[in-house]
XYZ file of C-alpha atoms in Angstrom:
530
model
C -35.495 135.352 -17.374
C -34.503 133.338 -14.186
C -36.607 130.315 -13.228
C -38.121 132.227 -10.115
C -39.311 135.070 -12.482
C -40.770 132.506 -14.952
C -42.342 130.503 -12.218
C -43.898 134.258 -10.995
C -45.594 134.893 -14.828
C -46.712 131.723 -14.864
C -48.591 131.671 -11.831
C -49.815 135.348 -12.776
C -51.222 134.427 -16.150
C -53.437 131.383 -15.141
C -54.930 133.781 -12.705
C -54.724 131.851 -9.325
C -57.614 132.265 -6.960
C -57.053 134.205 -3.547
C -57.877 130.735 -1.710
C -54.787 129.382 -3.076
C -52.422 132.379 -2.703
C -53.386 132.467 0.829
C -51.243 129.513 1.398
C -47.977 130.808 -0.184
C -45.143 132.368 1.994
C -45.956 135.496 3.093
C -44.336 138.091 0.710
C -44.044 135.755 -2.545
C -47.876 136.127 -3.676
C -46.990 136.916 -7.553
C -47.995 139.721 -9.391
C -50.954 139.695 -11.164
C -50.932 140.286 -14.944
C -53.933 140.582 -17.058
C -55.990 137.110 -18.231
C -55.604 137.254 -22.174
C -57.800 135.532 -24.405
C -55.744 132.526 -26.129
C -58.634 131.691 -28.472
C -60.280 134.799 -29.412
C -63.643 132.812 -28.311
C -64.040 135.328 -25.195
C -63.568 138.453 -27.087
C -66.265 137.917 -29.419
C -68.638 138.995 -27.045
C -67.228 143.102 -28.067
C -69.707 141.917 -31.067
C -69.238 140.345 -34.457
C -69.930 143.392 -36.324
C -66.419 144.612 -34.588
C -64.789 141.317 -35.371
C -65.605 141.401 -38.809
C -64.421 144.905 -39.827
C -61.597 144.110 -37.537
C -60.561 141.869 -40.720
C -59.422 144.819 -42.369
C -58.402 146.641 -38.981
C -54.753 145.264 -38.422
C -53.935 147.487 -35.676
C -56.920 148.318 -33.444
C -57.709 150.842 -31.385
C -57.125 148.813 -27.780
C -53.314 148.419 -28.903
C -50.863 151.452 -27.449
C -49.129 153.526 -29.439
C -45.467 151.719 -29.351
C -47.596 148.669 -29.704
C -48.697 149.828 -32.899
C -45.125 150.429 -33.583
C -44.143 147.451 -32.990
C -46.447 145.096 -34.846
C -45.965 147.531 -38.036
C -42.627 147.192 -37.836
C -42.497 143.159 -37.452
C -45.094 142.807 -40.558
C -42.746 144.900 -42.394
C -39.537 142.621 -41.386
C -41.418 139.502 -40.859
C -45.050 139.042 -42.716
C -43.900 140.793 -45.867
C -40.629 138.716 -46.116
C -42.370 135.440 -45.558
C -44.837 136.352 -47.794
C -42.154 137.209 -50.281
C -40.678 133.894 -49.603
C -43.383 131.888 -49.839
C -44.493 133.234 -53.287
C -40.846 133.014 -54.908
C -40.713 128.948 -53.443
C -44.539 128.344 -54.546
C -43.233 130.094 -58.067
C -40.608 127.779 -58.538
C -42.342 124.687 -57.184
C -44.941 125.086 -59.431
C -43.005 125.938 -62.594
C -41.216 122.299 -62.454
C -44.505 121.508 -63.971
C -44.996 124.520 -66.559
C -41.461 123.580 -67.792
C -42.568 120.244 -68.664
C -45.489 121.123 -70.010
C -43.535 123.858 -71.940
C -40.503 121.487 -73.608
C -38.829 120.092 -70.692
C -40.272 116.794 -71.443
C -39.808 116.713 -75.016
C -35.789 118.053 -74.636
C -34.646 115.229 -71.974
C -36.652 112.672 -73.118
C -39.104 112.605 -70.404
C -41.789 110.451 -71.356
C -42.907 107.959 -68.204
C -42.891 109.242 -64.372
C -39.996 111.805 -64.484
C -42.729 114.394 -63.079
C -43.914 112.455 -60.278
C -40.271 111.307 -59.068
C -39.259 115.391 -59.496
C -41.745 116.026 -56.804
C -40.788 112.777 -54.979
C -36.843 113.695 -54.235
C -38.344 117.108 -53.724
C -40.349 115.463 -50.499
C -37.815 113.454 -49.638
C -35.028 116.684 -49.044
C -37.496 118.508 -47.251
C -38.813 115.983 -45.000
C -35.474 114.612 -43.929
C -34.536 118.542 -43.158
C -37.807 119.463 -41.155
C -37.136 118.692 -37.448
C -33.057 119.546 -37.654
C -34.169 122.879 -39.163
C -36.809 123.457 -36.812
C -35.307 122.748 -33.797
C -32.267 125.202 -35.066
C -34.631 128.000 -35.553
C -35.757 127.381 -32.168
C -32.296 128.478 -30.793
C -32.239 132.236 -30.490
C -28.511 132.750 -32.269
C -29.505 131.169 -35.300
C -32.780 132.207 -36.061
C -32.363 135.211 -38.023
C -29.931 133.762 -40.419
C -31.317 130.571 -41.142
C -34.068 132.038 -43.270
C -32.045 134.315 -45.169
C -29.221 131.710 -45.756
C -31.833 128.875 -46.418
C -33.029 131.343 -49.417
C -29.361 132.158 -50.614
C -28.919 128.311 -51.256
C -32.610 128.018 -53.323
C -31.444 130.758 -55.436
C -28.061 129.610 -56.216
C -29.624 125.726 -56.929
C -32.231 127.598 -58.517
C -29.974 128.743 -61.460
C -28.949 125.218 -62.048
C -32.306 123.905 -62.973
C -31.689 125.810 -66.159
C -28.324 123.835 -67.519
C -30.108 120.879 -66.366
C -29.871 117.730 -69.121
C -30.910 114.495 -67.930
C -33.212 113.431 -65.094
C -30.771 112.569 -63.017
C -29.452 115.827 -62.534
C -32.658 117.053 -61.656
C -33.404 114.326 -59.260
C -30.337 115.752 -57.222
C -31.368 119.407 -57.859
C -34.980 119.187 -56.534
C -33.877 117.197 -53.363
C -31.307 120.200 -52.251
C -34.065 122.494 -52.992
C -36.195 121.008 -50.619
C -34.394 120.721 -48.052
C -33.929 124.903 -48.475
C -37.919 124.835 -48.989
C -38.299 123.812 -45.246
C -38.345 127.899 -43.621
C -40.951 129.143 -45.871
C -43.644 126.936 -44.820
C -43.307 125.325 -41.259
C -40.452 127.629 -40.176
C -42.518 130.239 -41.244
C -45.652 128.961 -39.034
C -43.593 128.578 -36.106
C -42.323 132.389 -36.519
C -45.483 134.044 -36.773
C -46.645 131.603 -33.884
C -43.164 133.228 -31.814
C -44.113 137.238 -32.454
C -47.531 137.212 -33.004
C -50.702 136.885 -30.785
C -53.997 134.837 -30.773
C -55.909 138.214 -32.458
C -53.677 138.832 -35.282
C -51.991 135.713 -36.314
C -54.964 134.256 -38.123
C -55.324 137.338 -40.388
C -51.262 137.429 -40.981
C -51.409 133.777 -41.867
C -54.263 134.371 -43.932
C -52.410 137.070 -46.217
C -49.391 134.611 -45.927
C -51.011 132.296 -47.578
C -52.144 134.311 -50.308
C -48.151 134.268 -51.510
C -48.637 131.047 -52.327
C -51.734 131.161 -54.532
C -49.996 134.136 -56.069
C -46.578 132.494 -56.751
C -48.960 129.571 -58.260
C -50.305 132.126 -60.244
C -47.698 134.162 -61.439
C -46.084 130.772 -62.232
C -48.240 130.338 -64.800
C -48.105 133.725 -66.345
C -44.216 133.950 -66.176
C -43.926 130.137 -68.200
C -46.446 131.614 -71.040
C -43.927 134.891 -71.115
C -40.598 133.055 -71.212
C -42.200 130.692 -73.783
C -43.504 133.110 -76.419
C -40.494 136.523 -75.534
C -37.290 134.420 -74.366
C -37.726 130.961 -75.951
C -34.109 130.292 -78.428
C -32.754 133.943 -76.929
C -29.045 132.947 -76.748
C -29.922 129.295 -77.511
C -32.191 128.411 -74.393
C -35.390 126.916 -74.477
C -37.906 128.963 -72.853
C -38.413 126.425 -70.040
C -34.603 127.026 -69.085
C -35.077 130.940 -68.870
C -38.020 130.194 -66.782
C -35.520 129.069 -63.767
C -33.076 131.545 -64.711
C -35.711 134.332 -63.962
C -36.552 132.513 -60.822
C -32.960 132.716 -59.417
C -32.679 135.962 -60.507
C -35.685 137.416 -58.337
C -34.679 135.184 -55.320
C -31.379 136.355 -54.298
C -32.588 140.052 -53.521
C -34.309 138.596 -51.199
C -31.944 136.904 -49.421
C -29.168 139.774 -48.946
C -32.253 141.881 -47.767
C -32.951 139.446 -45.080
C -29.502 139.123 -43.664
C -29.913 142.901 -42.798
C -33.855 143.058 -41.268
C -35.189 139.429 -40.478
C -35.055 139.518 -36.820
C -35.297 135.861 -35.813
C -37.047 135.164 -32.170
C -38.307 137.915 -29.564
C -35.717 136.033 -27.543
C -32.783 136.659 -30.158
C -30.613 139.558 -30.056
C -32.170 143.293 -30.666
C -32.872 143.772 -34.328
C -30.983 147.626 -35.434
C -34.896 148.567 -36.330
C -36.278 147.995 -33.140
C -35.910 150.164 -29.902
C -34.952 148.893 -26.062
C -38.660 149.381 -25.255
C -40.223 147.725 -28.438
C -37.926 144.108 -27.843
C -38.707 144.130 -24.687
C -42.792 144.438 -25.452
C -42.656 141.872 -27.765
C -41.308 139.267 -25.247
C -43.808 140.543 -22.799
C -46.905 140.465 -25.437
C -45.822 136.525 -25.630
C -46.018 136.005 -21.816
C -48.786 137.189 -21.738
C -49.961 134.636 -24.260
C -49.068 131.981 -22.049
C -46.133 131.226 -25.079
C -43.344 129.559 -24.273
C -39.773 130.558 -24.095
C -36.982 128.585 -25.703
C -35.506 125.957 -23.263
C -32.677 123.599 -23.158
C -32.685 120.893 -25.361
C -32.296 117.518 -23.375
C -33.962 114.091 -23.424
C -36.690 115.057 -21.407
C -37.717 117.120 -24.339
C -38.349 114.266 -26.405
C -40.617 112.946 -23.778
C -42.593 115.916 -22.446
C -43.329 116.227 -26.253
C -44.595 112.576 -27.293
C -46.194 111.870 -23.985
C -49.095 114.773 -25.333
C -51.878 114.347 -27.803
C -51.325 117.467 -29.618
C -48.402 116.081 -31.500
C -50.160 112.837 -32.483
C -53.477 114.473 -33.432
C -51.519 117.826 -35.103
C -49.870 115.150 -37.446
C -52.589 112.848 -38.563
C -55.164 116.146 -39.550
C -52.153 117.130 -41.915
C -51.161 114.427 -43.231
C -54.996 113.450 -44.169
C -54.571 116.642 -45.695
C -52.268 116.104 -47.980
C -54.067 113.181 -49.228
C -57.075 115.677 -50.009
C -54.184 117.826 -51.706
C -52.943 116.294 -54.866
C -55.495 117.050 -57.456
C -55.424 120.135 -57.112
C -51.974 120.523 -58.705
C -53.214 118.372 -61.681
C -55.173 120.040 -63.761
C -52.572 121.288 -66.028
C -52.481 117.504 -67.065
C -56.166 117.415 -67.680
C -55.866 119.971 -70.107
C -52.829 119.090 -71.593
C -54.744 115.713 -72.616
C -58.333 117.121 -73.297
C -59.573 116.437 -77.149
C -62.431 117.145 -78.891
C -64.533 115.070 -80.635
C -62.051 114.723 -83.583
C -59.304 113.861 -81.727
C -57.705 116.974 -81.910
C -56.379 119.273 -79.094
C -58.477 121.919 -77.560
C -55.732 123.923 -75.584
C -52.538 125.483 -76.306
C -49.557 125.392 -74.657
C -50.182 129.171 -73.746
C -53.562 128.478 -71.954
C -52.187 124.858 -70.180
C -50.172 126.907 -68.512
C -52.633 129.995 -67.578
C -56.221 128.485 -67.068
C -54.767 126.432 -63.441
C -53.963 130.169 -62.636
C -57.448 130.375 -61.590
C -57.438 127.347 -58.822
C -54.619 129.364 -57.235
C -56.432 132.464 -57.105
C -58.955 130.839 -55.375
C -57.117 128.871 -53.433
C -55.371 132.292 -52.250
C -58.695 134.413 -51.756
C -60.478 131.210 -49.331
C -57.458 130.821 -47.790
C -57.464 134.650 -46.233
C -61.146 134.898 -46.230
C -61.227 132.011 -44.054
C -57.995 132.667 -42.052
C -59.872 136.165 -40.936
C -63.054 135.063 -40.340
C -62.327 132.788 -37.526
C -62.450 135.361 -35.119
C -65.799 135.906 -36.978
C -67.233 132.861 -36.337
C -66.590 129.522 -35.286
C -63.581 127.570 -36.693
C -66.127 124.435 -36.858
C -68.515 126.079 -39.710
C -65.531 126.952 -41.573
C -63.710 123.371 -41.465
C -67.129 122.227 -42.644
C -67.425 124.502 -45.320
C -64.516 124.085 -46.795
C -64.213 120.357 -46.798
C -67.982 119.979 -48.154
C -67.186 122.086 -51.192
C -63.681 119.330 -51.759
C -66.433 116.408 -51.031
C -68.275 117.854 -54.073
C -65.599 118.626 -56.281
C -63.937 115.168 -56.141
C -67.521 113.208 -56.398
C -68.006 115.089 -59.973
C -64.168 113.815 -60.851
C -64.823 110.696 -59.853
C -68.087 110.279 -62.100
C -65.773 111.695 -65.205
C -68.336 111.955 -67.696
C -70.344 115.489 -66.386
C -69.955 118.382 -68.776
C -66.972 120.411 -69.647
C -68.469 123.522 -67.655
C -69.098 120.923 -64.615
C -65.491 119.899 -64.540
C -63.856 123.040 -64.654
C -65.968 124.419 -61.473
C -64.629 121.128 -59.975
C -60.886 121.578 -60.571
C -61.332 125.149 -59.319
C -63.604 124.203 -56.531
C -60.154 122.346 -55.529
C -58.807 125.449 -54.662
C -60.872 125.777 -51.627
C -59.509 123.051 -50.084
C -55.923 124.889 -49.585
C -57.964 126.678 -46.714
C -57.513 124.024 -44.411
C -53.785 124.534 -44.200
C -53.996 128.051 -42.829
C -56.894 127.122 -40.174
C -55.065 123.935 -39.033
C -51.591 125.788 -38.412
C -53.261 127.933 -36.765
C -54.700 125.769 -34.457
C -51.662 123.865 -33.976
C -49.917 127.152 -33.023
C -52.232 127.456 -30.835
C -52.365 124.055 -29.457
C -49.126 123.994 -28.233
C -48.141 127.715 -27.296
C -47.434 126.986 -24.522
C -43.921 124.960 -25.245
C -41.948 126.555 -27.652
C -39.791 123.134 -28.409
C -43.107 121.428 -28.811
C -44.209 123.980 -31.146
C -41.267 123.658 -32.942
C -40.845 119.707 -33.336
C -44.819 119.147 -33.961
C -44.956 122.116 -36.668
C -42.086 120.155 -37.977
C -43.543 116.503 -38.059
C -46.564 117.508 -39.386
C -44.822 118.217 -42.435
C -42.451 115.533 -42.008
C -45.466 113.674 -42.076
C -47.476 115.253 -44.481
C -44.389 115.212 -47.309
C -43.545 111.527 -46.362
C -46.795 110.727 -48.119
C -45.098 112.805 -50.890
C -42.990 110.668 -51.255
C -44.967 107.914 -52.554
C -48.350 108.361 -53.298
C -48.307 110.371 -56.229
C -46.887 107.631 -57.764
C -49.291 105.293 -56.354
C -52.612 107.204 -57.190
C -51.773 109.825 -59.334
C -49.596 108.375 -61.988
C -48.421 111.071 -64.589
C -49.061 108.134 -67.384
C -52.842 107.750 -65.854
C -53.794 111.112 -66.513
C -56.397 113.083 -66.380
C -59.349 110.585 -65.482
C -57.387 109.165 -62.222
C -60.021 106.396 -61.311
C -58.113 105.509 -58.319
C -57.107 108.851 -57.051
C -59.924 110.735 -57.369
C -62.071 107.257 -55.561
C -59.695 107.430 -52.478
C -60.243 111.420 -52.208
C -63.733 111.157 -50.993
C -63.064 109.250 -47.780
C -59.936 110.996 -47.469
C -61.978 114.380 -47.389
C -64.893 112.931 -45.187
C -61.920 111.682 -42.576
C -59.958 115.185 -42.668
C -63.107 116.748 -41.484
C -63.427 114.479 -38.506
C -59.889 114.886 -37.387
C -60.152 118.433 -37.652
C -63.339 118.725 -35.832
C -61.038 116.578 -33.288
C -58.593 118.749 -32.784
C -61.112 121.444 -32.283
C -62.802 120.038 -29.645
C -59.458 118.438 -27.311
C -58.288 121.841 -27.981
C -61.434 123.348 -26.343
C -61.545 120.682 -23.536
C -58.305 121.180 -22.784
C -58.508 125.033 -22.485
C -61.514 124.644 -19.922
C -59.941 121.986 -18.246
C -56.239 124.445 -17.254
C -59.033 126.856 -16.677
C -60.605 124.886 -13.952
C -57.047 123.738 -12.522
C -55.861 127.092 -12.223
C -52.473 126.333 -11.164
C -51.837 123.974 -14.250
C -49.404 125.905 -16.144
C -47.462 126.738 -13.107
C -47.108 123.657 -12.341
C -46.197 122.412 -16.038
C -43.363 125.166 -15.535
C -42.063 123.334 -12.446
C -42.549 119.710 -13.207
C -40.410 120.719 -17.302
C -37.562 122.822 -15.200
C -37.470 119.537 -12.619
C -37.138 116.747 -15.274
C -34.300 119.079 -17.031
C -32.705 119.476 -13.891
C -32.909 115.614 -12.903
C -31.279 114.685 -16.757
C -28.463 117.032 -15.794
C -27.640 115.517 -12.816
C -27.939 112.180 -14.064
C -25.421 113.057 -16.833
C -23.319 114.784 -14.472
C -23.191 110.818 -12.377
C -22.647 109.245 -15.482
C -19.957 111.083 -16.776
């Protein structure tokens, strides 16, 4: 699109009033496009009965026929592929600790913080690869093959897990593997944020999230298989055929999308979509007010970290993940729990099975909550959520409750996963209107999130302080009390903001101009200096 045309659908989709189009040039008053809702606040008012059986109405009636088309077609080569994705990585992530709950421990003499450090060079690879992935999956010509290549590598690494035999090894293993990690999650928010629109990403990155309860699940079911029908078969332990299986379901994957994932409406035509359907889906996001991609120059850098969306975007997540690690603990707890003899109450079989539980909840809050914020208010549900966590962690913290009282706080954990779908979402929505800014913040909030990976397990949740966690489970309570604040935040500059380009009318033309001025200025200036 030329700049003149862009400047044209910006103007058009603020919706400029006919006092200031009377003093344009005659001829050049721009063409006026329909407002769309960016919020899904103004369309409640078609009811909430219609909203909420709209949760289970993916393609409603208002859409056009080719429309239709269209959005099947991209859940097909998108949503299920990401979904996929996100199971097979949450499968595999999760199975580090089956396996060493399962034998891994025992065979390479793991016996201090092996676990936590797994997950720490884990982090560290996928935060170091967040914003250099990002910002190449905001480039149209490599977006549809960085996914698919990205899950090539995790399935090749994958394999090597299994003919792992010190820590070492592994330490090197997990890092490459996060680094590959890095498109299922944020790349995945940012491509859902590129095809979709303000009515049906929510309920897309609801079911997305499912995957990952799922592959936590599955996880779980899959150890306690390999375990009691592969464990000695050809002189493996079963924790070793456990990553062997997990390579083997990966690669499919990846040849399959190297021939359908379609990258950016601004990439080449995908073979499964017609002249009139790529075309739709470039105009659906202009009329979103969604940015195209742009040249990547210093001014970026500065257009980006001169906002509050990246600053606030990053602190909700990363409180987040400090509300995050006990969920992934409670294998540990039951690993260690005794009865009054001494002896232990679990086998390996049900260690590995009972968390299976936290993830199905996890998964069912996560799209329950995902599709009912065009129900109701995000604010309710941020308060929900995080009120249910503020329970659960109070009732760890005291310790000695019941048996029955701690197991409906481990899997009122689960819940908290919900925040993850509603704050992407917001963040997608926060900065729509930039597609680099999108990109780099969707990136540093994981980068920022995952740097506290690095560390803090170690710090409060040390594998050799298991299960009580004094400290851990004493710091989650203000944790969870500030993660509702910050969300509640983001809510309302969010809100104020939208009202406030509403009132200016002419704002996002004139955020077109001022970005297309500062890149030409840096050009020029690099043409003097050169």
């Amino acid at each position: 699109m030329s700049k003149s045309a862009t400047h044209r659908v910006a103007v058009a989709e603020v919706g400029v009033d006919d006092a200031v189009l009377s003093e344009l040039p005659k001829g050049s008053e721009p063409a006026r496009a329909p407002k769309v809702n960016v919020t899904g606040e103004a369309m409640k008012g078609m009811g909430r009965w219609y909203w909420f059986t709209g949760i289970f109405d993916w393609y409603p009636a208002h859409m056009s026929k080719t429309e239709k088309t269209l959005v099947r077609k991209l859940d097909l080569a998108i949503l299920a592929f990401c979904c996929v994705q996100f199971f097979l990585k949450y499968l595999d992530s999760t199975n580090i600790t089956n396996a060493y709950n399962s034998g891994m421990s025992n065979d390479l003499q793991l016996f201090g913080n092996e676990l936590n450090y797994f997950n720490v060079t884990y982090n560290c690879g996928y935060m170091l690869a967040q914003i250099p992935l990002l910002l190449a999956l905001s480039r149209p010509g490599w977006a549809r093959w960085i996914f698919p290549g990205a899950e090539l590598l995790w399935g090749v690494v994958t394999f090597t897990q299994s003919r792992a035999t010190t820590a070492g090894q592994l330490y090197a293993i997990r890092f490459i593997l996060g680094m590959c990690e890095v498109p299922s999650f944020s790349g995945t928010n940012y491509i859902l944020g590129s095809w979709y629109t303000s009515e049906e990403i929510y309920k897309r990155a609801g079911t997305w999230y499912i995957s990952s309860g799922l592959g936590s699940m599955f996880s779980g079911y899959l150890q306690t298989a390999a375990y009691n029908g592969l464990n000695g078969v050809g002189g493996l332990a079963g924790w070793r055929w456990l990553f062997i299986v997990d390579g083997i379901i990966t690669l499919p994957l990846a040849f399959v999308g190297f021939f359908t994932f379609p990258g950016l409406p601004s990439s080449k035509k995908p073979w499964f979509l017609s002249e009139e359907e790529h075309e739709l889906a470039s105009e659906r996001m202009a009329r979103q007010r969604s940015g195209a991609p742009a040249k990547i120059t210093r001014a970026t850098a500065r257009r980006i970290l001169t906002k509050w969306h990246f600053y606030v975007a990053v602190l909700m997540n990363m409180v987040y993940n400090l509300t995050s690690y006990p969920t992934n603990y409670m294998s540990l707890f039951l690993k260690r729990a005794t009865d009054s003899n001494g002896n232990l109450i679990y086998t390996i079989q049900q260690v590995n099975t009972i968390p299976t539980a936290v993830s199905g909840i996890a998964a069912l809050s996560s799209w329950l909550t995902a599709s009912l914020v065009n129900v109701i208010s995000i604010v309710p549900l941020f308060l929900a959520i995080n009120a249910v966590g503020l329970f659960s962690n109070i009732v760890l913290r005291i310790w000695n409750v019941p048996l029955a009282l701690k197991f409906v706080a481990y899997f009122g954990l689960g819940v908290n996963g919900s925040n993850n779908a509603l704050m992407f979402g917001l963040a997608n929505q926060m900065t729509r209107r930039d597609n680099e800014e999108r990109a780099v913040t969707m990136a540093a909030m994981l980068m920022g999130g995952w740097a506290l990976n690095a560390w803090v397990p170690v710090f409060e949740w040390p594998t050799v302080g298991a299960p009580q966690w004094q400290l851990g489970y004493t710091l989650q309570i203000p944790m969870t009390v500030l993660l509702t604040c910050i969300c509640l935040m983001a809510v309302y500059l969010h809100r104020r903001e939208e009202r406030q380009r509403e009132a200016l009318g002419l704002n996002d033309m004139e955020e077109v101009g001022s970005r297309e001025a500062a890149e030409s200025e840096e050009v020029d200036y690099d043409e003097k200096t050169a």
